[in-house]
JSON list of C-alpha atoms in Angstrom, two decimals:
[
{"chain": "U", "resi": 1, "resn": "LYS", "atom": "CA", "xyz": [118.05, 110.82, 119.38]},
{"chain": "U", "resi": 2, "resn": "SER", "atom": "CA", "xyz": [114.17, 110.49, 117.55]},
{"chain": "U", "resi": 3, "resn": "ILE", "atom": "CA", "xyz": [112.89, 113.66, 118.77]},
{"chain": "U", "resi": 4, "resn": "PHE", "atom": "CA", "xyz": [115.84, 115.69, 117.04]},
{"chain": "U", "resi": 5, "resn": "TYR", "atom": "CA", "xyz": [115.49, 113.85, 113.87]},
{"chain": "U", "resi": 6, "resn": "LEU", "atom": "CA", "xyz": [111.87, 114.24, 113.98]},
{"chain": "U", "resi": 7, "resn": "LYS", "atom": "CA", "xyz": [112.07, 118.17, 114.37]},
{"chain": "U", "resi": 8, "resn": "LYS", "atom": "CA", "xyz": [114.91, 118.29, 112.08]},
{"chain": "U", "resi": 9, "resn": "GLU", "atom": "CA", "xyz": [113.39, 116.37, 109.09]},
{"chain": "U", "resi": 10, "resn": "ASN", "atom": "CA", "xyz": [109.29, 118.86, 109.86]},
{"chain": "U", "resi": 11, "resn": "ILE", "atom": "CA", "xyz": [107.88, 115.85, 110.40]},
{"chain": "U", "resi": 12, "resn": "ASN", "atom": "CA", "xyz": [103.85, 116.93, 111.97]},
{"chain": "U", "resi": 13, "resn": "LYS", "atom": "CA", "xyz": [102.52, 113.14, 111.52]},
{"chain": "U", "resi": 14, "resn": "ILE", "atom": "CA", "xyz": [103.31, 110.09, 112.54]},
{"chain": "U", "resi": 15, "resn": "ILE", "atom": "CA", "xyz": [101.69, 107.20, 111.63]},
{"chain": "U", "resi": 16, "resn": "SER", "atom": "CA", "xyz": [102.91, 103.98, 113.30]},
{"chain": "U", "resi": 17, "resn": "THR", "atom": "CA", "xyz": [102.53, 99.95, 112.59]},
{"chain": "U", "resi": 18, "resn": "GLY", "atom": "CA", "xyz": [103.76, 98.91, 115.83]},
{"chain": "U", "resi": 19, "resn": "GLY", "atom": "CA", "xyz": [106.11, 97.02, 117.36]},
{"chain": "U", "resi": 20, "resn": "TYR", "atom": "CA", "xyz": [108.96, 97.45, 119.71]},
{"chain": "U", "resi": 21, "resn": "MET", "atom": "CA", "xyz": [110.69, 99.74, 117.21]},
{"chain": "U", "resi": 22, "resn": "SER", "atom": "CA", "xyz": [107.94, 102.15, 117.31]},
{"chain": "U", "resi": 23, "resn": "LEU", "atom": "CA", "xyz": [108.58, 103.28, 120.47]},
{"chain": "U", "resi": 24, "resn": "PRO", "atom": "CA", "xyz": [110.79, 105.96, 120.94]},
{"chain": "U", "resi": 25, "resn": "ILE", "atom": "CA", "xyz": [109.71, 107.70, 117.48]},
{"chain": "U", "resi": 26, "resn": "CYS", "atom": "CA", "xyz": [106.13, 107.36, 119.56]},
{"chain": "U", "resi": 27, "resn": "ILE", "atom": "CA", "xyz": [107.11, 108.56, 122.59]},
{"chain": "U", "resi": 28, "resn": "GLY", "atom": "CA", "xyz": [109.05, 111.77, 120.93]},
{"chain": "U", "resi": 29, "resn": "ALA", "atom": "CA", "xyz": [106.39, 112.18, 118.84]},
{"chain": "U", "resi": 30, "resn": "LYS", "atom": "CA", "xyz": [104.08, 113.14, 122.00]},
{"chain": "U", "resi": 31, "resn": "ILE", "atom": "CA", "xyz": [106.36, 114.95, 124.03]},
{"chain": "U", "resi": 32, "resn": "ILE", "atom": "CA", "xyz": [106.92, 117.71, 121.08]},
{"chain": "U", "resi": 33, "resn": "GLY", "atom": "CA", "xyz": [103.25, 117.36, 120.48]},
{"chain": "U", "resi": 34, "resn": "LEU", "atom": "CA", "xyz": [103.07, 115.68, 116.84]},
{"chain": "U", "resi": 35, "resn": "LYS", "atom": "CA", "xyz": [99.72, 114.51, 115.81]},
{"chain": "U", "resi": 36, "resn": "ILE", "atom": "CA", "xyz": [99.89, 110.46, 115.62]},
{"chain": "U", "resi": 37, "resn": "PHE", "atom": "CA", "xyz": [98.25, 107.75, 113.69]},
{"chain": "U", "resi": 38, "resn": "LEU", "atom": "CA", "xyz": [98.13, 104.36, 114.07]},
{"chain": "U", "resi": 39, "resn": "LEU", "atom": "CA", "xyz": [97.66, 101.40, 111.60]},
{"chain": "U", "resi": 40, "resn": "GLU", "atom": "CA", "xyz": [96.77, 97.75, 113.05]},
{"chain": "U", "resi": 41, "resn": "PRO", "atom": "CA", "xyz": [96.74, 94.67, 110.65]},
{"chain": "U", "resi": 42, "resn": "ASN", "atom": "CA", "xyz": [95.84, 92.25, 112.23]},
{"chain": "U", "resi": 43, "resn": "ILE", "atom": "CA", "xyz": [93.06, 91.41, 113.89]},
{"chain": "U", "resi": 44, "resn": "VAL", "atom": "CA", "xyz": [94.79, 91.28, 117.69]},
{"chain": "U", "resi": 45, "resn": "LEU", "atom": "CA", "xyz": [95.87, 94.35, 119.32]},
{"chain": "U", "resi": 46, "resn": "GLY", "atom": "CA", "xyz": [99.85, 94.58, 119.61]},
{"chain": "U", "resi": 47, "resn": "LYS", "atom": "CA", "xyz": [100.74, 95.44, 122.84]},
{"chain": "U", "resi": 48, "resn": "ALA", "atom": "CA", "xyz": [102.85, 98.81, 121.21]},
{"chain": "U", "resi": 49, "resn": "ASN", "atom": "CA", "xyz": [99.88, 100.35, 119.68]},
{"chain": "U", "resi": 50, "resn": "LYS", "atom": "CA", "xyz": [97.73, 99.48, 122.19]},
{"chain": "U", "resi": 51, "resn": "PHE", "atom": "CA", "xyz": [100.20, 101.44, 124.43]},
{"chain": "U", "resi": 52, "resn": "TYR", "atom": "CA", "xyz": [100.19, 104.09, 122.07]},
{"chain": "U", "resi": 53, "resn": "LEU", "atom": "CA", "xyz": [95.77, 104.11, 121.87]},
{"chain": "U", "resi": 54, "resn": "ASN", "atom": "CA", "xyz": [95.78, 106.82, 124.82]},
{"chain": "U", "resi": 55, "resn": "PHE", "atom": "CA", "xyz": [97.65, 109.41, 122.87]},
{"chain": "U", "resi": 56, "resn": "SER", "atom": "CA", "xyz": [96.74, 108.48, 119.14]},
{"chain": "U", "resi": 57, "resn": "ASP", "atom": "CA", "xyz": [94.25, 110.42, 117.25]},
{"chain": "U", "resi": 58, "resn": "LYS", "atom": "CA", "xyz": [92.87, 107.65, 115.48]},
{"chain": "U", "resi": 59, "resn": "ILE", "atom": "CA", "xyz": [93.82, 103.99, 114.65]},
{"chain": "U", "resi": 60, "resn": "ILE", "atom": "CA", "xyz": [93.58, 102.88, 110.97]},
{"chain": "U", "resi": 61, "resn": "CYS", "atom": "CA", "xyz": [92.27, 98.72, 111.16]},
{"chain": "U", "resi": 62, "resn": "TYR", "atom": "CA", "xyz": [90.83, 96.47, 108.33]},
{"chain": "U", "resi": 63, "resn": "SER", "atom": "CA", "xyz": [87.76, 95.64, 111.24]},
{"chain": "U", "resi": 64, "resn": "ASN", "atom": "CA", "xyz": [86.43, 96.90, 113.76]},
{"chain": "U", "resi": 65, "resn": "ASP", "atom": "CA", "xyz": [86.05, 93.80, 115.63]},
{"chain": "U", "resi": 66, "resn": "ILE", "atom": "CA", "xyz": [90.00, 93.78, 117.14]},
{"chain": "U", "resi": 67, "resn": "ILE", "atom": "CA", "xyz": [90.91, 91.57, 119.30]},
{"chain": "U", "resi": 68, "resn": "ASN", "atom": "CA", "xyz": [92.07, 92.43, 123.16]},
{"chain": "U", "resi": 69, "resn": "PHE", "atom": "CA", "xyz": [90.80, 96.36, 121.89]},
{"chain": "U", "resi": 70, "resn": "PRO", "atom": "CA", "xyz": [89.56, 98.65, 124.72]},
{"chain": "U", "resi": 71, "resn": "ASP", "atom": "CA", "xyz": [85.84, 99.82, 124.41]},
{"chain": "U", "resi": 72, "resn": "LYS", "atom": "CA", "xyz": [87.03, 103.66, 125.66]},
{"chain": "U", "resi": 73, "resn": "PHE", "atom": "CA", "xyz": [88.91, 103.82, 122.51]},
{"chain": "U", "resi": 74, "resn": "ILE", "atom": "CA", "xyz": [86.42, 102.74, 119.99]},
{"chain": "U", "resi": 75, "resn": "ASN", "atom": "CA", "xyz": [85.75, 105.88, 118.47]},
{"chain": "U", "resi": 76, "resn": "LYS", "atom": "CA", "xyz": [89.77, 105.69, 117.22]},
{"chain": "U", "resi": 77, "resn": "ILE", "atom": "CA", "xyz": [88.83, 103.27, 114.62]},
{"chain": "U", "resi": 78, "resn": "GLU", "atom": "CA", "xyz": [88.48, 103.93, 111.14]},
{"chain": "U", "resi": 79, "resn": "LEU", "atom": "CA", "xyz": [88.36, 101.41, 108.65]},
{"chain": "U", "resi": 80, "resn": "ILE", "atom": "CA", "xyz": [89.89, 100.85, 105.83]},
{"chain": "U", "resi": 81, "resn": "LYS", "atom": "CA", "xyz": [89.82, 97.67, 102.66]},
{"chain": "U", "resi": 82, "resn": "PRO", "atom": "CA", "xyz": [93.21, 96.25, 103.58]},
{"chain": "U", "resi": 83, "resn": "LEU", "atom": "CA", "xyz": [96.55, 97.63, 101.93]},
{"chain": "U", "resi": 84, "resn": "VAL", "atom": "CA", "xyz": [97.88, 96.19, 99.08]},
{"chain": "U", "resi": 85, "resn": "ALA", "atom": "CA", "xyz": [100.72, 97.87, 96.20]},
{"chain": "U", "resi": 86, "resn": "LYS", "atom": "CA", "xyz": [98.41, 99.68, 93.55]},
{"chain": "U", "resi": 87, "resn": "ASN", "atom": "CA", "xyz": [99.48, 97.02, 91.22]},
{"chain": "U", "resi": 88, "resn": "PHE", "atom": "CA", "xyz": [97.51, 94.98, 92.76]},
{"chain": "U", "resi": 89, "resn": "TYR", "atom": "CA", "xyz": [94.51, 96.24, 91.08]},
{"chain": "U", "resi": 90, "resn": "GLU", "atom": "CA", "xyz": [96.08, 96.81, 88.28]},
{"chain": "U", "resi": 91, "resn": "ILE", "atom": "CA", "xyz": [97.04, 93.98, 87.49]},
{"chain": "U", "resi": 92, "resn": "LYS", "atom": "CA", "xyz": [95.31, 91.80, 84.28]},
{"chain": "U", "resi": 93, "resn": "LYS", "atom": "CA", "xyz": [93.99, 88.80, 85.97]},
{"chain": "U", "resi": 94, "resn": "LYS", "atom": "CA", "xyz": [94.86, 85.55, 83.51]},
{"chain": "U", "resi": 95, "resn": "GLU", "atom": "CA", "xyz": [92.31, 83.65, 82.08]},
{"chain": "U", "resi": 96, "resn": "ASP", "atom": "CA", "xyz": [92.06, 79.65, 83.43]},
{"chain": "U", "resi": 97, "resn": "ILE", "atom": "CA", "xyz": [91.76, 78.04, 79.85]},
{"chain": "U", "resi": 98, "resn": "ASN", "atom": "CA", "xyz": [93.40, 74.17, 79.59]},
{"chain": "U", "resi": 99, "resn": "ARG", "atom": "CA", "xyz": [95.90, 75.11, 81.60]},
{"chain": "U", "resi": 100, "resn": "LYS", "atom": "CA", "xyz": [97.03, 72.30, 84.60]},
{"chain": "U", "resi": 101, "resn": "PHE", "atom": "CA", "xyz": [96.17, 73.63, 88.45]},
{"chain": "U", "resi": 102, "resn": "CYS", "atom": "CA", "xyz": [98.96, 75.96, 89.58]},
{"chain": "U", "resi": 103, "resn": "PHE", "atom": "CA", "xyz": [99.88, 75.32, 93.58]},
{"chain": "U", "resi": 104, "resn": "LEU", "atom": "CA", "xyz": [101.19, 78.66, 95.33]},
{"chain": "U", "resi": 105, "resn": "ILE", "atom": "CA", "xyz": [103.63, 77.16, 98.52]},
{"chain": "U", "resi": 106, "resn": "SER", "atom": "CA", "xyz": [104.92, 80.55, 100.92]},
{"chain": "U", "resi": 107, "resn": "GLY", "atom": "CA", "xyz": [106.25, 79.81, 104.04]},
{"chain": "U", "resi": 108, "resn": "GLY", "atom": "CA", "xyz": [108.49, 83.12, 104.08]},
{"chain": "U", "resi": 109, "resn": "SER", "atom": "CA", "xyz": [111.78, 83.37, 102.94]},
{"chain": "U", "resi": 110, "resn": "GLN", "atom": "CA", "xyz": [113.30, 81.53, 105.95]},
{"chain": "U", "resi": 111, "resn": "GLY", "atom": "CA", "xyz": [111.10, 78.48, 104.91]},
{"chain": "U", "resi": 112, "resn": "ALA", "atom": "CA", "xyz": [109.29, 75.57, 107.06]},
{"chain": "U", "resi": 113, "resn": "GLU", "atom": "CA", "xyz": [109.52, 72.75, 107.62]},
{"chain": "U", "resi": 114, "resn": "ILE", "atom": "CA", "xyz": [105.75, 71.67, 107.40]},
{"chain": "U", "resi": 115, "resn": "PHE", "atom": "CA", "xyz": [106.19, 73.11, 103.59]},
{"chain": "U", "resi": 116, "resn": "ASP", "atom": "CA", "xyz": [108.86, 71.51, 102.45]},
{"chain": "U", "resi": 117, "resn": "GLY", "atom": "CA", "xyz": [107.77, 68.39, 104.12]},
{"chain": "U", "resi": 118, "resn": "THR", "atom": "CA", "xyz": [104.79, 66.99, 104.84]},
{"chain": "U", "resi": 119, "resn": "ILE", "atom": "CA", "xyz": [103.16, 69.55, 102.12]},
{"chain": "U", "resi": 120, "resn": "LYS", "atom": "CA", "xyz": [105.13, 68.39, 99.33]},
{"chain": "U", "resi": 121, "resn": "GLU", "atom": "CA", "xyz": [104.72, 64.41, 100.47]},
{"chain": "U", "resi": 122, "resn": "ALA", "atom": "CA", "xyz": [101.06, 65.29, 99.83]},
{"chain": "U", "resi": 123, "resn": "LEU", "atom": "CA", "xyz": [101.52, 67.00, 96.36]},
{"chain": "U", "resi": 124, "resn": "VAL", "atom": "CA", "xyz": [103.16, 64.51, 94.45]},
{"chain": "U", "resi": 125, "resn": "ASN", "atom": "CA", "xyz": [100.06, 62.00, 95.81]},
{"chain": "U", "resi": 126, "resn": "LEU", "atom": "CA", "xyz": [98.00, 64.56, 94.32]},
{"chain": "U", "resi": 127, "resn": "SER", "atom": "CA", "xyz": [99.96, 64.72, 90.93]},
{"chain": "U", "resi": 128, "resn": "SER", "atom": "CA", "xyz": [99.02, 61.23, 90.21]},
{"chain": "U", "resi": 129, "resn": "GLN", "atom": "CA", "xyz": [95.10, 61.97, 89.71]},
{"chain": "U", "resi": 130, "resn": "TYR", "atom": "CA", "xyz": [95.64, 65.62, 88.34]},
{"chain": "U", "resi": 131, "resn": "SER", "atom": "CA", "xyz": [97.81, 67.57, 86.38]},
{"chain": "U", "resi": 132, "resn": "ILE", "atom": "CA", "xyz": [98.94, 69.41, 88.79]},
{"chain": "U", "resi": 133, "resn": "LYS", "atom": "CA", "xyz": [101.69, 72.63, 88.57]},
{"chain": "U", "resi": 134, "resn": "ILE", "atom": "CA", "xyz": [103.78, 74.18, 91.97]},
{"chain": "U", "resi": 135, "resn": "ILE", "atom": "CA", "xyz": [105.06, 77.28, 92.03]},
{"chain": "U", "resi": 136, "resn": "GLN", "atom": "CA", "xyz": [107.00, 77.28, 95.96]},
{"chain": "U", "resi": 137, "resn": "GLN", "atom": "CA", "xyz": [109.02, 79.45, 98.48]},
{"chain": "U", "resi": 138, "resn": "THR", "atom": "CA", "xyz": [111.91, 78.17, 100.51]},
{"chain": "U", "resi": 139, "resn": "LYS", "atom": "CA", "xyz": [115.20, 78.84, 102.38]},
{"chain": "U", "resi": 140, "resn": "ILE", "atom": "CA", "xyz": [117.46, 79.38, 100.29]},
{"chain": "U", "resi": 141, "resn": "GLY", "atom": "CA", "xyz": [119.69, 76.32, 100.39]},
{"chain": "U", "resi": 142, "resn": "ASN", "atom": "CA", "xyz": [116.29, 73.95, 100.05]},
{"chain": "U", "resi": 143, "resn": "VAL", "atom": "CA", "xyz": [116.19, 75.34, 96.80]},
{"chain": "U", "resi": 144, "resn": "GLU", "atom": "CA", "xyz": [118.16, 72.88, 94.70]},
{"chain": "U", "resi": 145, "resn": "ASN", "atom": "CA", "xyz": [117.10, 70.18, 96.93]},
{"chain": "U", "resi": 146, "resn": "LEU", "atom": "CA", "xyz": [113.11, 70.54, 96.46]},
{"chain": "U", "resi": 147, "resn": "ARG", "atom": "CA", "xyz": [113.44, 71.38, 92.37]},
{"chain": "U", "resi": 148, "resn": "ASP", "atom": "CA", "xyz": [115.02, 68.10, 92.01]},
{"chain": "U", "resi": 149, "resn": "PHE", "atom": "CA", "xyz": [112.21, 66.41, 94.15]},
{"chain": "U", "resi": 150, "resn": "TYR", "atom": "CA", "xyz": [109.30, 67.66, 92.12]},
{"chain": "U", "resi": 151, "resn": "ASN", "atom": "CA", "xyz": [111.80, 67.57, 88.85]},
{"chain": "U", "resi": 152, "resn": "LYS", "atom": "CA", "xyz": [112.11, 63.59, 89.81]},
{"chain": "U", "resi": 153, "resn": "ASN", "atom": "CA", "xyz": [108.18, 63.04, 90.30]},
{"chain": "U", "resi": 154, "resn": "ASN", "atom": "CA", "xyz": [107.35, 64.78, 87.07]},
{"chain": "U", "resi": 155, "resn": "ILE", "atom": "CA", "xyz": [106.03, 67.93, 88.51]},
{"chain": "U", "resi": 156, "resn": "GLU", "atom": "CA", "xyz": [106.71, 70.53, 86.49]},
{"chain": "U", "resi": 157, "resn": "ASN", "atom": "CA", "xyz": [107.37, 73.49, 89.24]},
{"chain": "U", "resi": 158, "resn": "LYS", "atom": "CA", "xyz": [109.08, 76.64, 89.77]},
{"chain": "U", "resi": 159, "resn": "ILE", "atom": "CA", "xyz": [110.91, 77.05, 93.31]},
{"chain": "U", "resi": 160, "resn": "PHE", "atom": "CA", "xyz": [112.63, 80.07, 95.03]},
{"chain": "U", "resi": 161, "resn": "ASN", "atom": "CA", "xyz": [113.35, 82.06, 97.90]},
{"chain": "U", "resi": 162, "resn": "PHE", "atom": "CA", "xyz": [113.07, 85.35, 96.37]},
{"chain": "U", "resi": 163, "resn": "GLU", "atom": "CA", "xyz": [110.46, 86.61, 94.00]},
{"chain": "U", "resi": 164, "resn": "LYS", "atom": "CA", "xyz": [110.47, 90.82, 93.85]},
{"chain": "U", "resi": 165, "resn": "ASN", "atom": "CA", "xyz": [107.69, 90.17, 91.60]},
{"chain": "U", "resi": 166, "resn": "PHE", "atom": "CA", "xyz": [105.00, 88.25, 93.91]},
{"chain": "U", "resi": 167, "resn": "ILE", "atom": "CA", "xyz": [102.55, 89.51, 92.62]},
{"chain": "U", "resi": 168, "resn": "ASN", "atom": "CA", "xyz": [102.73, 87.52, 89.48]},
{"chain": "U", "resi": 169, "resn": "LEU", "atom": "CA", "xyz": [103.61, 84.34, 91.41]},
{"chain": "U", "resi": 170, "resn": "ILE", "atom": "CA", "xyz": [99.80, 84.81, 92.77]},
{"chain": "U", "resi": 171, "resn": "ASN", "atom": "CA", "xyz": [98.12, 85.43, 89.80]},
{"chain": "U", "resi": 172, "resn": "ASP", "atom": "CA", "xyz": [99.89, 82.76, 88.24]},
{"chain": "U", "resi": 173, "resn": "ALA", "atom": "CA", "xyz": [98.19, 80.64, 90.97]},
{"chain": "U", "resi": 174, "resn": "ASP", "atom": "CA", "xyz": [94.99, 78.85, 91.92]},
{"chain": "U", "resi": 175, "resn": "LEU", "atom": "CA", "xyz": [95.41, 77.74, 95.35]},
{"chain": "U", "resi": 176, "resn": "CYS", "atom": "CA", "xyz": [97.53, 79.44, 97.95]},
{"chain": "U", "resi": 177, "resn": "ILE", "atom": "CA", "xyz": [99.28, 77.35, 100.52]},
{"chain": "U", "resi": 178, "resn": "THR", "atom": "CA", "xyz": [100.49, 79.80, 103.50]},
{"chain": "U", "resi": 179, "resn": "ARG", "atom": "CA", "xyz": [101.64, 81.31, 106.83]},
{"chain": "U", "resi": 180, "resn": "ALA", "atom": "CA", "xyz": [98.77, 83.67, 107.87]},
{"chain": "U", "resi": 181, "resn": "GLY", "atom": "CA", "xyz": [100.80, 87.26, 107.82]},
{"chain": "U", "resi": 182, "resn": "ALA", "atom": "CA", "xyz": [98.35, 90.52, 107.50]},
{"chain": "U", "resi": 183, "resn": "GLY", "atom": "CA", "xyz": [100.10, 91.42, 104.40]},
{"chain": "U", "resi": 184, "resn": "SER", "atom": "CA", "xyz": [100.30, 87.72, 102.65]},
{"chain": "U", "resi": 185, "resn": "LEU", "atom": "CA", "xyz": [96.80, 87.13, 103.36]},
{"chain": "U", "resi": 186, "resn": "ALA", "atom": "CA", "xyz": [95.51, 90.82, 102.14]},
{"chain": "U", "resi": 187, "resn": "GLU", "atom": "CA", "xyz": [97.55, 90.19, 99.00]},
{"chain": "U", "resi": 188, "resn": "ILE", "atom": "CA", "xyz": [96.08, 86.89, 97.92]},
{"chain": "U", "resi": 189, "resn": "SER", "atom": "CA", "xyz": [92.14, 88.07, 99.08]},
{"chain": "U", "resi": 190, "resn": "ILE", "atom": "CA", "xyz": [92.85, 90.74, 96.96]},
{"chain": "U", "resi": 191, "resn": "MET", "atom": "CA", "xyz": [93.35, 88.85, 93.85]},
{"chain": "U", "resi": 192, "resn": "ASN", "atom": "CA", "xyz": [90.08, 86.61, 94.69]},
{"chain": "U", "resi": 193, "resn": "LYS", "atom": "CA", "xyz": [92.69, 83.11, 95.43]},
{"chain": "U", "resi": 194, "resn": "PRO", "atom": "CA", "xyz": [91.30, 80.63, 98.03]},
{"chain": "U", "resi": 195, "resn": "PHE", "atom": "CA", "xyz": [93.93, 79.64, 100.08]},
{"chain": "U", "resi": 196, "resn": "ILE", "atom": "CA", "xyz": [94.64, 77.39, 102.85]},
{"chain": "U", "resi": 197, "resn": "ALA", "atom": "CA", "xyz": [96.00, 79.15, 105.48]},
{"chain": "U", "resi": 198, "resn": "ILE", "atom": "CA", "xyz": [98.55, 76.84, 108.09]},
{"chain": "U", "resi": 199, "resn": "PRO", "atom": "CA", "xyz": [99.60, 80.60, 110.45]},
{"chain": "U", "resi": 200, "resn": "LEU", "atom": "CA", "xyz": [102.45, 79.97, 112.19]},
{"chain": "U", "resi": 201, "resn": "PRO", "atom": "CA", "xyz": [102.01, 78.88, 115.87]},
{"chain": "U", "resi": 202, "resn": "THR", "atom": "CA", "xyz": [104.73, 81.25, 117.64]},
{"chain": "U", "resi": 203, "resn": "ALA", "atom": "CA", "xyz": [103.33, 84.21, 116.19]},
{"chain": "U", "resi": 204, "resn": "LYS", "atom": "CA", "xyz": [102.72, 86.88, 119.21]},
{"chain": "U", "resi": 205, "resn": "ASP", "atom": "CA", "xyz": [99.65, 87.04, 120.52]},
{"chain": "U", "resi": 206, "resn": "ASN", "atom": "CA", "xyz": [98.69, 83.90, 118.46]},
{"chain": "U", "resi": 207, "resn": "HIS", "atom": "CA", "xyz": [97.75, 87.31, 115.82]},
{"chain": "U", "resi": 208, "resn": "GLN", "atom": "CA", "xyz": [98.06, 84.27, 112.61]},
{"chain": "U", "resi": 209, "resn": "MET", "atom": "CA", "xyz": [94.65, 82.54, 113.43]},
{"chain": "U", "resi": 210, "resn": "GLU", "atom": "CA", "xyz": [92.80, 85.88, 114.09]},
{"chain": "U", "resi": 211, "resn": "ASN", "atom": "CA", "xyz": [94.07, 87.21, 111.26]},
{"chain": "U", "resi": 212, "resn": "ALA", "atom": "CA", "xyz": [93.11, 83.37, 109.08]},
{"chain": "U", "resi": 213, "resn": "LYS", "atom": "CA", "xyz": [89.87, 82.78, 110.75]},
{"chain": "U", "resi": 214, "resn": "PHE", "atom": "CA", "xyz": [88.66, 86.84, 109.77]},
{"chain": "U", "resi": 215, "resn": "TYR", "atom": "CA", "xyz": [89.30, 86.03, 106.33]},
{"chain": "U", "resi": 216, "resn": "GLU", "atom": "CA", "xyz": [87.77, 81.94, 107.16]},
{"chain": "U", "resi": 217, "resn": "LYS", "atom": "CA", "xyz": [85.00, 83.91, 108.56]},
{"chain": "U", "resi": 218, "resn": "LEU", "atom": "CA", "xyz": [84.35, 85.73, 105.05]},
{"chain": "U", "resi": 219, "resn": "GLY", "atom": "CA", "xyz": [84.90, 81.83, 103.14]},
{"chain": "U", "resi": 220, "resn": "CYS", "atom": "CA", "xyz": [88.16, 82.85, 101.01]},
{"chain": "U", "resi": 221, "resn": "CYS", "atom": "CA", "xyz": [89.93, 79.97, 102.57]},
{"chain": "U", "resi": 222, "resn": "TRP", "atom": "CA", "xyz": [90.30, 77.17, 104.63]},
{"chain": "U", "resi": 223, "resn": "VAL", "atom": "CA", "xyz": [92.62, 77.33, 108.07]},
{"chain": "U", "resi": 224, "resn": "LEU", "atom": "CA", "xyz": [94.64, 74.27, 109.70]},
{"chain": "U", "resi": 225, "resn": "GLU", "atom": "CA", "xyz": [96.83, 74.61, 112.92]},
{"chain": "U", "resi": 226, "resn": "GLN", "atom": "CA", "xyz": [99.87, 73.36, 112.01]},
{"chain": "U", "resi": 227, "resn": "LYS", "atom": "CA", "xyz": [99.64, 70.65, 115.34]},
{"chain": "U", "resi": 228, "resn": "ASP", "atom": "CA", "xyz": [97.05, 68.61, 113.67]},
{"chain": "U", "resi": 229, "resn": "LEU", "atom": "CA", "xyz": [98.82, 68.74, 110.07]},
{"chain": "U", "resi": 230, "resn": "ASN", "atom": "CA", "xyz": [100.03, 65.69, 108.58]},
{"chain": "U", "resi": 231, "resn": "LYS", "atom": "CA", "xyz": [100.23, 64.53, 104.71]},
{"chain": "U", "resi": 232, "resn": "SER", "atom": "CA", "xyz": [96.95, 62.02, 105.35]},
{"chain": "U", "resi": 233, "resn": "LYS", "atom": "CA", "xyz": [94.75, 65.11, 106.44]},
{"chain": "U", "resi": 234, "resn": "LEU", "atom": "CA", "xyz": [96.46, 67.39, 104.07]},
{"chain": "U", "resi": 235, "resn": "ASN", "atom": "CA", "xyz": [95.62, 64.35, 101.07]},
{"chain": "U", "resi": 236, "resn": "HIS", "atom": "CA", "xyz": [92.29, 65.06, 102.21]},
{"chain": "U", "resi": 237, "resn": "ILE", "atom": "CA", "xyz": [91.40, 68.74, 101.77]},
{"chain": "U", "resi": 238, "resn": "LEU", "atom": "CA", "xyz": [93.49, 68.80, 98.89]},
{"chain": "U", "resi": 239, "resn": "SER", "atom": "CA", "xyz": [91.59, 66.24, 97.28]},
{"chain": "U", "resi": 240, "resn": "ASN", "atom": "CA", "xyz": [87.93, 67.83, 97.80]},
{"chain": "U", "resi": 241, "resn": "ILE", "atom": "CA", "xyz": [89.03, 70.83, 96.81]},
{"chain": "U", "resi": 242, "resn": "MET", "atom": "CA", "xyz": [90.42, 69.28, 93.55]},
{"chain": "U", "resi": 243, "resn": "LYS", "atom": "CA", "xyz": [87.46, 66.73, 92.86]},
{"chain": "U", "resi": 244, "resn": "ASN", "atom": "CA", "xyz": [84.85, 70.85, 93.42]},
{"chain": "U", "resi": 245, "resn": "LYS", "atom": "CA", "xyz": [87.51, 73.19, 91.38]},
{"chain": "U", "resi": 246, "resn": "LEU", "atom": "CA", "xyz": [87.48, 70.39, 88.26]}
]
């Protein structure tokens, strides 16, 4: 079916971001002699991209120091800046003029227990010392509960499950707390926003942790392991950040 589709649509080049779903398309492309280019946004080479390396023309990466990358294919790496939508380069940055310190907390639309629990408690403690605002993503069934929690504690907030213009939320933020998917970190860093990365511990090949460490070496963020995170530790980190900021 993949071969028939590629021929019917007159495709002559394939750009694959990996994953098991790319397997039939890339194999079909190889069989009929199409050019194949790979994109690896993570700092750990995915298994699918590693499999395709032998018959691809180039692999597009954000770094030439990719974990698990075979030395014999190093000449195939084409370095680029992290890919983000064009509007990330065009948006006018908001000026910091006498406004509340704004946190953007994003654990994905399915939510994350540590984002909805430990982080919110730490932010309530912080609000007793500093004037803050919270923008937080959570699972759809928890939106009202989380909004009520912050309202009860007199913290200005915007709670959401999905936001089409997510760039505007990043632009509003002074500090982001996030997972460590390649796309999310690219968007936050291109906006020059500092962030705390809490990598998803179940991510394949621990690639989220390696993504976070890549940005940590560049001085963009703090990296916290979920297994070591508790309210006391997060309170300490956030307090230090606020003291240095103010």
